[in-house]
Amino acid sequence: MKVIKHNNKLMKLVVILCFTLKFSLSCGQADATVIVDTLDNGFTYYLKPMDKANGKIYMDLVIRSGSNQQKKDQFNFAHFIEHLPFTAFRSKAKKENKKLEEAIRSQSFTLNGITLYDQTGYSFHFPASNAFLQDQGLSFLAKTLFGEMFPTKENFEAEKGAMYQEIASAHLGDRLSKDDIFRSQFNECASEVVFPDSFWNHTQNYKISDAKDFIKKWYRPELSSLVVVGEIEDVDQIRAEIQKKFTSPGKSLPIQQKPCKKSLSTGSPKFTVIDHQMKGSDFGSEVNIHLFKKEKHLKSKFSENQWNYLKPLLSHRISMFLLKRDEYYNSPTKTAVNWTFDFPVLDITINTKLGREKESIERTFKNLDLLYYKGISKETWTSIYNEGLETLDLSKTKSANEWLKVLKNQSLGKKPLTIKEKKELLEWWQGFTIEDFNTALRTLLDQNTKDFVVLAPFSSDFDEAYWKENTKAWLTQYDPNFLAKDQDHAKALYKELPKDPLGSRVFQLTNGQKVIINEITKEDHGNKFLDFHAFQNFGAKHFNSENYYTAMLAPEVIQNAGVGQLNKYELKEVMTINSIQKIAPYVTDTESGIEGKLNGHGLTIFFDLLQDYIDSPRKDSLAFIDWQHIQWRRYLSPGISRIFPDTKAEVDQRIGLSRSELGISEQYKASKKLSMNDVYKTYDLIFGSQQDFTIAISTNYKAEQLLPLITKLFDGTLKKDAVPERFNSKDTSAQKHQTKVIPVSSIPKANAMLALKYLKKVDASDWKTQLKSYILEKSLSNRISPIRYFENKALYFWKVTYYYHKESEQADISLYFPTLEEQVEEITKEIKKITRELKRRTISQEELDEIKNKVPKTKFGIDWESNSSLTTKVLYNYHNFNLLTPQKKEFEDYLESISPKDIKATAKEFFKDANKRKFIALPST
């Protein structure tokens, strides 16, 4: 703002100005006239005439000095001095001005004051058109500024009692003391705090001479401004009064205000514990834990104007969320979030009761986790967004209170926004989305918690050491950002290698870990997606037999419990909100890993949940019991639903094939024997060694966006030295192939399950043989159906499947037939006839063409570039098994070239007795 100095009383100057707070209302076109004048002594006044201002005139005197200017041993002295003019004003009215005394008694006007760290304010608000009160108000404010409104010695001493009552009440209400305590710890300008039990004695040190010296030194015209807003009828008249009453002879000598050094969140972490000395009061059992988060990383993402606008919205939203959660749980915890005075940090204040501190910290961070993952709802965002549009409306006319606030801030030297800046801020907000707001919210919550202050009652059991060490321990347990290190140099944690044959970018982390990212560039219409698969060749068979089931079932237990502070229901809600379709750890016989799928912009949340699955599986004894009950309910399902998975699991185990899942009955029996502690220990052994994972990703995010998140996620150290002795699996190559009878508990009495497996060694890269084997399995299935429907065999249901075991490089055609025990051999003969027929006769061209038309190309990885999930699978196959997917044309040409003779030749190779494994599953006795 350009301040215009005006000395010629005959000249009328009307300056059209428009002021605003950096984060406040924008100025409209109407009601924009503000008169600004600076007197010779440096005193500045602002006049804002208004047609409508609730029938009032508001006069506020702003002095740019406050408690920062009092001495170290003068706690609350500036506040005490602010009281003195009111005492003198009331006393003089009673003695000298009966009309004014009556106005005071009838509350015809409002008189107030405030003392802050950098300013002192006096306000006089009165009905418009009341010339008497206007004169009295201007006189009061002018005499206050020049030290002429000073009480008698008797009233000076009496005011000490009033001050003591106010301060004691403020401490009991937990209002003023906290900010004063913070400042005394972290701001060199702050006075040493005096607590209520000592405050009366402290006030006896207040001297009249010191008060007058303070007023003379710091109540100065050049440090002061007057703001007058309201229904001013005669502008010239009130200006003349201001100039007359606030003019003083000459300017005073300039004075230097020493800048205050602030140390919060600078240097080493500060763990401060203070005895709040309120024993014996209602406040005596309260504990206040203040956690400070820096704003550095978030502030750098916005312009200064944007950040000043967004900052209070973020803290208010966090406060409201925590308040509702605290009320919902009816807990002793009450959490508030504010920006601490004078410090660029977010203050999360946990108010709790003595003995409930750990519970309150745990609950607070559970709620903060929920907010972090869920973000605000669309309904909440709509309300915030619309309020923002209204607030930033350039055409909106401000109220008297809004003008008063704007001009007072202007008088304190806060630079107003230009019209251009206001328009830019509005345009920015119009383009701001719920995703942008939630990203800012999460970035703020993700800032490091470095310092804390605890206000608590001290005793022999709860001394300074107790509060300091226990608070550190609680925060270490529940706050993932407590003393966390910044990772600003993620790029130094990896290097890029040459692309792989699939065209994917390959990176190697400093721990040796490989990351493969296939950047899909197809048109996505703004939709973001990511498929993730981290895997390692370490599975349940790397444990001894006692821990095999613990390893296989650990991921299920964790998924049923949740991660971090989220139970499984909250986790599901968070994933739905953030368009995360899947995050699932898994363990097979020979492998372990974690898969995930994101369809949206929740990238940070996606990786945070991945990290929680690896580092912070939720341990909950009730959830563990619930998981055991789920296994029981599955076990109680009809036998026909269990006999297939039960028999398959038993057969694969007998043969020694790698298993990805257990049978239902087998899993239920194992679940009853599991120890929850063993499950979490084993899970940590498997997933704790992050450096052993290879990571395959297909996405339309850029690799540079993902790598900082990946390097943060996978930075673990080796833990597998603690794995028990390896579980030795069976060797299929040395087995005899006679028929084996196996017990399966889910098979009903007098029933049986015939299981036939044909296993043929096929090189992993021989996709052509695998394709012909798949066609052979379909031709076999076509010939089995008539056994049931036309030959009246007791086949209730049956399954024929084809699968390629990459680990052992075996093609597998499996047949499962639930039937009556006495019909097992008859069905075996029928299958032998069918396989003999396939080896001796060619299938028809018509049948072959029908099967070819139904071959799922995705099964063989064709067109993988257009499907992110398939792309990730192709990356996994190549980097885990060195399998290259055939080109689309090559595959289609070969598929077209396959003849009935080729299938006959494949049948001869596949259906050899040497490849056959026969099992008869009978009810276990």
PDB file of C-alpha atoms in Angstrom, residues 118-237:
ATOM      1  CA  ASP A 118       4.021  -8.292  19.121  1.00  0.00           C
ATOM      2  CA  GLN A 119       1.147  -5.868  19.654  1.00  0.00           C
ATOM      3  CA  THR A 120      -1.214  -4.216  22.095  1.00  0.00           C
ATOM      4  CA  GLY A 121      -4.714  -3.145  21.140  1.00  0.00           C
ATOM      5  CA  TYR A 122      -7.455  -0.922  22.543  1.00  0.00           C
ATOM      6  CA  SER A 123     -10.947  -0.753  21.071  1.00  0.00           C
ATOM      7  CA  PHE A 124     -13.829   1.677  21.563  1.00  0.00           C
ATOM      8  CA  HIS A 125     -17.051   0.740  19.740  1.00  0.00           C
ATOM      9  CA  PHE A 126     -20.110   2.977  20.037  1.00  0.00           C
ATOM     10  CA  PRO A 127     -23.401   3.894  18.338  1.00  0.00           C
ATOM     11  CA  ALA A 128     -22.993   6.082  15.258  1.00  0.00           C
ATOM     12  CA  SER A 129     -24.205   9.691  15.424  1.00  0.00           C
ATOM     13  CA  ASN A 130     -23.234   9.948  19.100  1.00  0.00           C
ATOM     14  CA  ALA A 131     -20.807  12.878  19.046  1.00  0.00           C
ATOM     15  CA  PHE A 132     -20.237  12.699  22.803  1.00  0.00           C
ATOM     16  CA  LEU A 133     -19.055   9.082  22.770  1.00  0.00           C
ATOM     17  CA  GLN A 134     -16.995   9.732  19.650  1.00  0.00           C
ATOM     18  CA  ASP A 135     -15.157  12.520  21.439  1.00  0.00           C
ATOM     19  CA  GLN A 136     -14.718  10.461  24.618  1.00  0.00           C
ATOM     20  CA  GLY A 137     -13.474   7.463  22.658  1.00  0.00           C
ATOM     21  CA  LEU A 138     -10.882   9.418  20.690  1.00  0.00           C
ATOM     22  CA  SER A 139      -9.735  11.150  23.859  1.00  0.00           C
ATOM     23  CA  PHE A 140      -9.379   7.821  25.693  1.00  0.00           C
ATOM     24  CA  LEU A 141      -7.340   6.267  22.880  1.00  0.00           C
ATOM     25  CA  ALA A 142      -5.105   9.326  22.413  1.00  0.00           C
ATOM     26  CA  LYS A 143      -4.413   9.742  26.140  1.00  0.00           C
ATOM     27  CA  THR A 144      -3.701   6.027  26.393  1.00  0.00           C
ATOM     28  CA  LEU A 145      -1.117   6.294  23.616  1.00  0.00           C
ATOM     29  CA  PHE A 146       0.580   9.309  25.191  1.00  0.00           C
ATOM     30  CA  GLY A 147       0.576   7.855  28.719  1.00  0.00           C
ATOM     31  CA  GLU A 148      -1.910  10.405  30.050  1.00  0.00           C
ATOM     32  CA  MET A 149      -4.579   7.839  30.941  1.00  0.00           C
ATOM     33  CA  PHE A 150      -2.720   6.532  33.990  1.00  0.00           C
ATOM     34  CA  PRO A 151      -4.325   5.507  37.299  1.00  0.00           C
ATOM     35  CA  THR A 152      -3.628   6.820  40.779  1.00  0.00           C
ATOM     36  CA  LYS A 153      -1.234   4.920  43.017  1.00  0.00           C
ATOM     37  CA  GLU A 154      -4.196   3.437  44.893  1.00  0.00           C
ATOM     38  CA  ASN A 155      -5.841   2.191  41.681  1.00  0.00           C
ATOM     39  CA  PHE A 156      -2.475   0.961  40.393  1.00  0.00           C
ATOM     40  CA  GLU A 157      -2.130  -1.300  43.431  1.00  0.00           C
ATOM     41  CA  ALA A 158      -5.775  -2.410  43.254  1.00  0.00           C
ATOM     42  CA  GLU A 159      -5.331  -3.488  39.635  1.00  0.00           C
ATOM     43  CA  LYS A 160      -2.740  -6.061  40.768  1.00  0.00           C
ATOM     44  CA  GLY A 161      -5.526  -8.001  42.489  1.00  0.00           C
ATOM     45  CA  ALA A 162      -7.668  -7.918  39.358  1.00  0.00           C
ATOM     46  CA  MET A 163      -4.714  -9.097  37.309  1.00  0.00           C
ATOM     47  CA  TYR A 164      -4.049 -11.970  39.728  1.00  0.00           C
ATOM     48  CA  GLN A 165      -7.666 -13.147  39.475  1.00  0.00           C
ATOM     49  CA  GLU A 166      -7.535 -13.083  35.658  1.00  0.00           C
ATOM     50  CA  ILE A 167      -4.257 -14.985  35.427  1.00  0.00           C
ATOM     51  CA  ALA A 168      -5.276 -17.600  37.982  1.00  0.00           C
ATOM     52  CA  SER A 169      -8.503 -18.175  36.074  1.00  0.00           C
ATOM     53  CA  ALA A 170      -6.631 -18.428  32.800  1.00  0.00           C
ATOM     54  CA  HIS A 171      -4.315 -21.083  34.204  1.00  0.00           C
ATOM     55  CA  LEU A 172      -7.207 -23.069  35.617  1.00  0.00           C
ATOM     56  CA  GLY A 173      -8.819 -22.916  32.200  1.00  0.00           C
ATOM     57  CA  ASP A 174      -5.555 -23.971  30.550  1.00  0.00           C
ATOM     58  CA  ARG A 175      -5.530 -20.946  28.265  1.00  0.00           C
ATOM     59  CA  LEU A 176      -2.722 -18.434  28.665  1.00  0.00           C
ATOM     60  CA  SER A 177      -0.117 -20.531  30.452  1.00  0.00           C
ATOM     61  CA  LYS A 178       0.615 -22.976  27.620  1.00  0.00           C
ATOM     62  CA  ASP A 179       1.638 -20.369  25.056  1.00  0.00           C
ATOM     63  CA  ASP A 180       3.708 -18.555  27.665  1.00  0.00           C
ATOM     64  CA  ILE A 181       5.446 -21.796  28.631  1.00  0.00           C
ATOM     65  CA  PHE A 182       6.287 -22.582  25.006  1.00  0.00           C
ATOM     66  CA  ARG A 183       7.696 -19.130  24.431  1.00  0.00           C
ATOM     67  CA  SER A 184       9.745 -19.236  27.592  1.00  0.00           C
ATOM     68  CA  GLN A 185      11.355 -22.447  26.316  1.00  0.00           C
ATOM     69  CA  PHE A 186      11.897 -21.559  22.675  1.00  0.00           C
ATOM     70  CA  ASN A 187      11.850 -17.747  22.247  1.00  0.00           C
ATOM     71  CA  GLU A 188      14.562 -15.578  23.747  1.00  0.00           C
ATOM     72  CA  CYS A 189      12.190 -12.596  24.021  1.00  0.00           C
ATOM     73  CA  ALA A 190       9.742 -14.447  26.262  1.00  0.00           C
ATOM     74  CA  SER A 191       9.722 -13.846  30.005  1.00  0.00           C
ATOM     75  CA  GLU A 192      10.139 -16.612  32.526  1.00  0.00           C
ATOM     76  CA  VAL A 193       6.685 -17.982  33.364  1.00  0.00           C
ATOM     77  CA  VAL A 194       5.328 -17.338  36.847  1.00  0.00           C
ATOM     78  CA  PHE A 195       2.682 -19.826  37.993  1.00  0.00           C
ATOM     79  CA  PRO A 196      -0.482 -18.849  39.906  1.00  0.00           C
ATOM     80  CA  ASP A 197       0.733 -19.835  43.355  1.00  0.00           C
ATOM     81  CA  SER A 198       3.610 -17.360  42.945  1.00  0.00           C
ATOM     82  CA  PHE A 199       1.886 -14.788  40.786  1.00  0.00           C
ATOM     83  CA  TRP A 200       0.526 -12.601  43.601  1.00  0.00           C
ATOM     84  CA  ASN A 201       4.008 -12.093  45.024  1.00  0.00           C
ATOM     85  CA  HIS A 202       5.269 -11.496  41.500  1.00  0.00           C
ATOM     86  CA  THR A 203       2.804  -8.621  40.922  1.00  0.00           C
ATOM     87  CA  GLN A 204       4.178  -6.816  43.968  1.00  0.00           C
ATOM     88  CA  ASN A 205       7.294  -6.165  41.886  1.00  0.00           C
ATOM     89  CA  TYR A 206       5.292  -4.095  39.382  1.00  0.00           C
ATOM     90  CA  LYS A 207       6.310  -0.445  39.924  1.00  0.00           C
ATOM     91  CA  ILE A 208       4.644   2.758  38.737  1.00  0.00           C
ATOM     92  CA  SER A 209       7.976   4.082  37.509  1.00  0.00           C
ATOM     93  CA  ASP A 210       8.601   0.928  35.445  1.00  0.00           C
ATOM     94  CA  ALA A 211       5.107   1.143  33.948  1.00  0.00           C
ATOM     95  CA  LYS A 212       5.567   4.764  32.923  1.00  0.00           C
ATOM     96  CA  ASP A 213       8.996   3.981  31.465  1.00  0.00           C
ATOM     97  CA  PHE A 214       7.507   1.092  29.449  1.00  0.00           C
ATOM     98  CA  ILE A 215       4.708   3.324  28.098  1.00  0.00           C
ATOM     99  CA  LYS A 216       7.131   6.096  27.237  1.00  0.00           C
ATOM    100  CA  LYS A 217       9.460   3.689  25.463  1.00  0.00           C
ATOM    101  CA  TRP A 218       6.970   1.490  23.611  1.00  0.00           C
ATOM    102  CA  TYR A 219       3.659   3.407  23.310  1.00  0.00           C
ATOM    103  CA  ARG A 220       4.973   5.589  20.493  1.00  0.00           C
ATOM    104  CA  PRO A 221       3.098   7.397  17.678  1.00  0.00           C
ATOM    105  CA  GLU A 222       5.323   5.956  14.946  1.00  0.00           C
ATOM    106  CA  LEU A 223       4.595   2.447  16.271  1.00  0.00           C
ATOM    107  CA  SER A 224       0.847   3.091  16.404  1.00  0.00           C
ATOM    108  CA  SER A 225      -2.169   3.312  14.127  1.00  0.00           C
ATOM    109  CA  LEU A 226      -5.852   4.089  14.541  1.00  0.00           C
ATOM    110  CA  VAL A 227      -8.484   2.261  12.494  1.00  0.00           C
ATOM    111  CA  VAL A 228     -11.981   3.751  12.339  1.00  0.00           C
ATOM    112  CA  VAL A 229     -14.710   1.848  10.483  1.00  0.00           C
ATOM    113  CA  GLY A 230     -18.442   2.413  10.450  1.00  0.00           C
ATOM    114  CA  GLU A 231     -21.318   4.735   9.686  1.00  0.00           C
ATOM    115  CA  ILE A 232     -19.278   7.930   9.762  1.00  0.00           C
ATOM    116  CA  GLU A 233     -21.506  10.860   8.802  1.00  0.00           C
ATOM    117  CA  ASP A 234     -18.967  13.711   8.824  1.00  0.00           C
ATOM    118  CA  VAL A 235     -15.592  12.451   7.618  1.00  0.00           C
ATOM    119  CA  ASP A 236     -13.949  15.892   7.751  1.00  0.00           C
ATOM    120  CA  GLN A 237     -15.032  16.430  11.335  1.00  0.00           C
TER     121      GLN A 237
END
